[in-house]
Short mmCIF file of C-alpha atoms in Angstrom, two decimals:
data_model
loop_
_atom_site.label_atom_id
_atom_site.label_comp_id
_atom_site.label_asym_id
_atom_site.label_seq_id
_atom_site.Cartn_x
_atom_site.Cartn_y
_atom_site.Cartn_z
CA UNK A 13 12.67 -11.18 13.98
CA UNK A 14 13.12 -13.57 16.92
CA UNK A 15 16.38 -13.09 18.37
CA UNK A 16 18.59 -10.16 16.72
CA UNK A 17 22.08 -10.07 16.75
CA UNK A 18 23.19 -7.01 19.02
CA UNK A 19 20.77 -8.65 21.51
CA UNK A 20 23.24 -12.12 21.37
CA UNK A 21 26.24 -9.59 21.93
CA UNK A 22 25.03 -8.67 24.45
CA UNK A 23 23.43 -12.88 26.41
CA UNK A 24 27.07 -13.57 26.43
CA UNK A 25 25.40 -17.21 25.46
CA UNK A 26 27.48 -18.51 21.91
CA UNK A 27 26.66 -18.09 18.21
CA UNK A 28 26.05 -21.02 16.79
CA UNK A 29 23.47 -23.58 18.60
CA UNK A 30 25.25 -26.50 20.23
CA UNK A 31 22.91 -29.14 19.83
CA UNK A 32 20.80 -27.79 16.53
CA UNK A 33 23.38 -26.02 14.83
CA UNK A 34 21.83 -22.64 14.42
CA UNK A 35 22.27 -19.16 15.49
CA UNK A 36 21.10 -17.16 18.36
CA UNK A 37 19.96 -14.77 16.66
CA UNK A 38 16.99 -15.55 14.60
CA UNK A 39 14.68 -13.70 11.93
CA UNK A 40 12.07 -16.46 10.15
CA UNK A 41 9.16 -14.82 11.84
CA UNK A 42 10.57 -11.19 8.80
CA UNK A 43 10.73 -13.88 6.54
CA UNK A 44 7.71 -14.93 6.34
CA UNK A 45 5.40 -11.63 6.50
CA UNK A 46 7.75 -10.99 3.93
CA UNK A 47 5.78 -14.18 2.02
CA UNK A 48 2.29 -13.48 3.25
CA UNK A 49 2.15 -9.46 2.97
CA UNK A 50 4.67 -7.81 1.06
CA UNK A 51 4.29 -5.40 -1.62
CA UNK A 52 7.08 -5.64 -4.48
CA UNK A 53 7.38 -1.85 -2.86
CA UNK A 54 12.06 -2.82 -0.88
CA UNK A 55 14.97 -0.87 -3.40
CA UNK A 56 15.91 -4.52 -4.43
CA UNK A 57 17.34 -6.13 -7.48
CA UNK A 58 14.07 -9.40 -5.83
CA UNK A 59 11.28 -7.18 -4.57
CA UNK A 60 8.32 -10.01 -3.02
CA UNK A 61 4.85 -9.27 -3.86
CA UNK A 62 3.13 -11.69 -1.15
CA UNK A 63 0.46 -14.14 -1.78
CA UNK A 64 -1.58 -11.09 0.70
CA UNK A 65 -0.08 -7.84 -0.07
CA UNK A 66 -3.27 -6.07 1.28
CA UNK A 67 -3.62 -8.17 4.31
CA UNK A 68 -4.54 -7.02 7.93
CA UNK A 69 -0.93 -8.85 9.50
CA UNK A 70 -0.42 -8.87 12.93
CA UNK A 71 2.33 -10.61 14.00
CA UNK A 72 2.86 -12.32 17.36
CA UNK A 73 6.34 -13.45 18.52
CA UNK A 74 6.84 -17.02 20.26
CA UNK A 75 10.37 -18.02 19.48
CA UNK A 76 13.46 -16.45 21.03
CA UNK A 77 17.61 -17.69 20.58
CA UNK A 78 18.23 -20.33 18.07
CA UNK A 79 14.72 -19.90 16.80
CA UNK A 80 13.75 -21.65 19.34
CA UNK A 81 10.23 -21.16 22.54
CA UNK A 82 7.92 -23.38 24.55
CA UNK A 83 4.72 -25.11 24.06
CA UNK A 84 3.58 -22.46 26.69
CA UNK A 85 4.70 -19.31 24.09
CA UNK A 86 3.46 -21.10 21.28
CA UNK A 87 0.33 -22.21 22.65
CA UNK A 88 -0.73 -18.89 23.94
CA UNK A 89 0.17 -17.57 20.98
CA UNK A 90 -2.32 -19.14 19.09
CA UNK A 91 -4.64 -18.27 22.00
CA UNK A 92 -3.97 -14.62 21.52
CA UNK A 93 -4.70 -14.81 17.57
CA UNK A 94 -8.40 -16.64 18.05
CA UNK A 95 -9.73 -14.36 20.44
CA UNK A 96 -7.68 -10.53 18.98
CA UNK A 97 -10.16 -12.55 16.08
CA UNK A 98 -7.46 -12.97 13.48
CA UNK A 99 -9.44 -15.07 9.76
CA UNK A 100 -6.04 -17.41 9.67
CA UNK A 101 -3.55 -18.02 11.58
CA UNK A 102 0.02 -18.98 10.01
CA UNK A 103 2.76 -21.48 11.65
CA UNK A 104 6.28 -21.44 10.10
CA UNK A 105 7.07 -24.10 13.69
CA UNK A 106 7.29 -27.32 14.15
CA UNK A 107 8.01 -29.89 16.29
CA UNK A 108 9.84 -33.33 16.00
CA UNK A 109 7.41 -34.80 17.29
CA UNK A 110 4.82 -36.59 14.58
CA UNK A 111 1.93 -36.29 17.23
CA UNK A 112 -1.65 -35.76 17.19
CA UNK A 113 -2.13 -36.07 20.17
CA UNK A 114 -0.08 -32.67 20.99
CA UNK A 115 -0.81 -30.25 22.58
CA UNK A 116 -0.13 -27.69 20.09
CA UNK A 117 -1.98 -30.56 17.66
CA UNK A 118 -5.15 -29.23 20.00
CA UNK A 119 -4.92 -26.00 20.63
CA UNK A 120 -4.52 -25.97 16.67
CA UNK A 121 -7.36 -28.13 16.79
CA UNK A 122 -9.76 -26.27 19.10
CA UNK A 123 -8.16 -22.98 16.95
CA UNK A 124 -10.10 -24.42 13.71
CA UNK A 125 -13.54 -25.02 16.29
CA UNK A 126 -13.56 -21.40 16.71
CA UNK A 127 -12.96 -20.13 13.39
CA UNK A 128 -9.53 -19.60 12.54
CA UNK A 129 -8.28 -21.12 10.03
CA UNK A 130 -4.73 -21.90 10.22
CA UNK A 131 -1.96 -22.91 8.02
CA UNK A 132 1.06 -24.37 9.41
CA UNK A 133 4.41 -25.75 7.70
CA UNK A 134 4.99 -30.16 7.77
CA UNK A 135 8.23 -29.08 9.31
CA UNK A 136 12.11 -30.18 8.12
CA UNK A 137 12.00 -33.72 8.76
CA UNK A 138 11.77 -34.98 4.80
CA UNK A 139 8.96 -36.92 3.25
CA UNK A 140 9.58 -40.36 5.26
CA UNK A 141 6.90 -41.60 6.93
CA UNK A 142 5.71 -39.87 10.19
CA UNK A 143 8.21 -37.22 9.76
CA UNK A 144 5.63 -34.30 9.71
CA UNK A 145 6.25 -32.58 13.37
CA UNK A 146 3.77 -31.28 15.47
CA UNK A 147 1.04 -29.00 15.30
CA UNK A 148 1.53 -29.93 11.32
CA UNK A 149 -0.64 -32.83 12.37
CA UNK A 150 -3.75 -31.73 13.65
CA UNK A 151 -6.61 -32.76 12.19
CA UNK A 152 -8.09 -29.76 11.72
CA UNK A 153 -4.76 -27.77 10.33
CA UNK A 154 -3.99 -26.97 6.39
CA UNK A 155 -0.08 -28.49 7.00
CA UNK A 156 1.73 -27.84 3.50
CA UNK A 157 4.78 -28.87 2.76
CA UNK A 158 7.25 -28.08 0.02
CA UNK A 159 9.85 -30.06 -2.58
CA UNK A 160 12.05 -28.51 -3.92
CA UNK A 161 14.61 -30.10 -7.01
CA UNK A 162 17.91 -29.29 -9.85
CA UNK A 163 17.29 -27.22 -12.47
CA UNK A 164 19.99 -25.68 -15.36
CA UNK A 165 19.35 -22.52 -16.09
CA UNK A 166 19.55 -22.46 -20.04
CA UNK A 167 22.72 -19.66 -20.91
CA UNK A 168 22.74 -18.23 -24.66
CA UNK A 169 25.84 -17.04 -26.85
CA UNK A 170 25.45 -14.63 -29.39
CA UNK A 171 26.83 -11.39 -31.59
CA UNK A 172 27.00 -8.06 -32.00
CA UNK A 173 29.12 -6.68 -35.04
CA UNK A 174 31.90 -8.63 -34.94
CA UNK A 175 31.77 -8.94 -30.80
CA UNK A 176 30.96 -12.59 -28.95
CA UNK A 177 29.29 -13.86 -26.04
CA UNK A 178 30.12 -16.70 -24.31
CA UNK A 179 28.15 -15.92 -20.49
CA UNK A 180 24.21 -14.72 -21.14
CA UNK A 181 21.93 -16.65 -18.84
CA UNK A 182 18.36 -16.99 -18.47
CA UNK A 183 16.21 -14.64 -15.72
CA UNK A 184 13.38 -15.16 -17.20
CA UNK A 185 10.70 -16.00 -19.49
CA UNK A 186 7.37 -16.69 -20.56
CA UNK A 187 5.76 -20.11 -19.39
CA UNK A 188 4.48 -20.32 -22.89
CA UNK A 189 7.90 -18.99 -24.62
CA UNK A 190 10.47 -20.74 -27.68
CA UNK A 191 13.32 -19.78 -26.70
CA UNK A 192 14.34 -22.30 -29.90
CA UNK A 193 12.63 -19.31 -31.81
CA UNK A 194 15.65 -16.72 -30.63
CA UNK A 195 18.05 -18.82 -32.53
CA UNK A 196 20.29 -17.06 -35.60
CA UNK A 197 17.95 -14.60 -35.27
CA UNK A 198 18.80 -10.31 -35.74
CA UNK A 199 17.13 -8.71 -33.07
CA UNK A 200 18.08 -4.67 -33.38
CA UNK A 201 19.03 -3.63 -29.73
CA UNK A 202 17.84 -0.45 -28.33
CA UNK A 203 19.23 1.95 -24.81
CA UNK A 204 16.85 1.57 -22.29
CA UNK A 205 19.12 2.33 -19.41
CA UNK A 206 18.40 1.59 -16.17
CA UNK A 207 14.61 0.46 -17.86
CA UNK A 208 12.19 2.47 -15.95
CA UNK A 209 8.64 3.22 -18.12
CA UNK A 210 10.10 6.49 -19.22
CA UNK A 211 12.80 5.51 -20.53
CA UNK A 212 11.09 4.13 -23.71
CA UNK A 213 9.68 7.34 -24.50
CA UNK A 214 10.39 8.24 -28.02
CA UNK A 215 11.39 4.64 -28.49
CA UNK A 216 10.65 1.69 -30.50
CA UNK A 217 10.54 -0.67 -28.60
CA UNK A 218 8.07 -2.99 -30.57
CA UNK A 219 9.62 -6.30 -31.43
CA UNK A 220 13.38 -5.42 -30.97
CA UNK A 221 15.97 -6.68 -27.75
CA UNK A 222 16.06 -3.52 -25.19
CA UNK A 223 18.81 -2.83 -23.01
CA UNK A 224 18.36 -3.07 -19.82
CA UNK A 225 21.05 -1.88 -16.66
CA UNK A 226 21.09 -3.27 -13.47
CA UNK A 227 19.87 -1.44 -10.51
CA UNK A 228 18.08 0.88 -8.22
CA UNK A 229 13.85 -0.50 -8.44
CA UNK A 230 13.15 -5.07 -8.69
CA UNK A 231 14.88 -6.42 -12.15
CA UNK A 232 11.57 -8.65 -12.29
CA UNK A 233 9.45 -4.91 -12.50
CA UNK A 234 12.58 -4.73 -14.92
CA UNK A 235 11.59 -7.07 -17.55
CA UNK A 236 7.85 -6.58 -16.81
CA UNK A 237 7.65 -2.71 -17.96
CA UNK A 238 10.34 -4.07 -20.87
CA UNK A 239 7.16 -7.07 -21.57
CA UNK A 240 4.44 -3.00 -21.54
CA UNK A 241 6.25 -1.56 -24.00
CA UNK A 242 6.52 -4.45 -26.68
CA UNK A 243 10.34 -6.08 -26.61
CA UNK A 244 10.69 -9.03 -27.94
CA UNK A 245 13.77 -9.04 -24.95
CA UNK A 246 15.97 -8.53 -22.43
CA UNK A 247 19.23 -8.10 -21.89
CA UNK A 248 19.79 -7.12 -18.59
CA UNK A 249 23.59 -6.41 -17.67
CA UNK A 250 26.00 -5.87 -14.28
CA UNK A 251 25.94 -2.22 -13.12
CA UNK A 252 28.95 -3.44 -10.79
CA UNK A 253 31.52 -5.65 -13.70
CA UNK A 254 32.84 -6.45 -10.13
CA UNK A 255 29.95 -8.35 -9.06
CA UNK A 256 30.71 -11.18 -12.22
CA UNK A 257 27.06 -12.53 -13.15
CA UNK A 258 23.69 -11.74 -12.14
CA UNK A 259 23.04 -13.75 -8.95
CA UNK A 260 19.73 -14.90 -9.20
CA UNK A 261 17.33 -16.16 -11.60
CA UNK A 262 13.16 -15.15 -11.45
CA UNK A 263 12.33 -18.25 -13.78
CA UNK A 264 9.25 -18.49 -15.87
CA UNK A 265 6.32 -16.55 -14.58
CA UNK A 266 3.39 -14.86 -17.15
CA UNK A 267 4.77 -11.26 -17.10
CA UNK A 268 8.22 -12.24 -18.23
CA UNK A 269 9.55 -12.31 -21.47
CA UNK A 270 12.96 -13.35 -22.42
CA UNK A 271 15.28 -12.14 -20.44
CA UNK A 272 19.47 -12.47 -20.73
CA UNK A 273 22.06 -12.17 -18.04
CA UNK A 274 24.65 -10.69 -19.18
CA UNK A 275 28.09 -9.90 -17.10
CA UNK A 276 28.98 -6.57 -18.43
CA UNK A 277 27.78 -4.42 -20.75
CA UNK A 278 31.37 -4.06 -21.93
CA UNK A 279 30.97 -2.48 -25.80
CA UNK A 280 27.06 -2.88 -26.49
CA UNK A 281 25.47 -0.47 -28.52
CA UNK A 282 22.62 0.22 -30.46
CA UNK A 283 23.28 -2.57 -33.20
CA UNK A 284 21.98 -5.91 -33.64
CA UNK A 285 22.83 -9.30 -32.22
CA UNK A 286 21.79 -12.76 -32.87
CA UNK A 287 21.11 -15.37 -31.37
CA UNK A 288 23.69 -18.46 -32.25
CA UNK A 289 22.76 -20.89 -29.15
#
């Protein structure tokens, strides 16, 4: 964390920056560290496994209140990382200056020449000309941008005995899954509780849909375990009816099977389900 909530309370400064609109306390460094080195072991719905979960991770705090910092601190952090023998340094920061001769850009060039790979955020100024921010303007950096676009999460309706559900929402699927193949298909439902490996003991779920309760460990693991045991699909219901629909979408992944989120369990039992749309 660049600056904590308690540090803000003791500072006497405004909670929100009148200039940039950011809060005094920020945790962007923790977020980025998780993206890099997360090991997926948190007791949470979304437990992140980073791109390099076995890495030896060093953290250099160069920013402070409101997520801002000085050139001198950033330059000192770059130099220290090189001196400490880092193979790769990540700088998820940037300025509004589009200048390949910015001091931080030159420092990154020098780090690269010294044998340290630098991976840098492109900035938050969009995709127009000259929107790349320093030190991402460095000639020898690997500068990374991102794009996003809105998507419509597929929904489905289903019938179980005399019950109808119109609020099923896709939670996850394999890249190769054809959801249309589930239409008008009757699938037996097997209740596997929280979806731990041992919940499948003595239960034949091959070619069937498993009913899983949300909670205790991550949603993606629940789907992955279901696939490992041969299930065709997953129906995952919220363990707290007051929360409504599960507010997550895992998307596509090679480790998934079709999984749908159900708002509450109601009276779904081990019977059959008919996917209709």
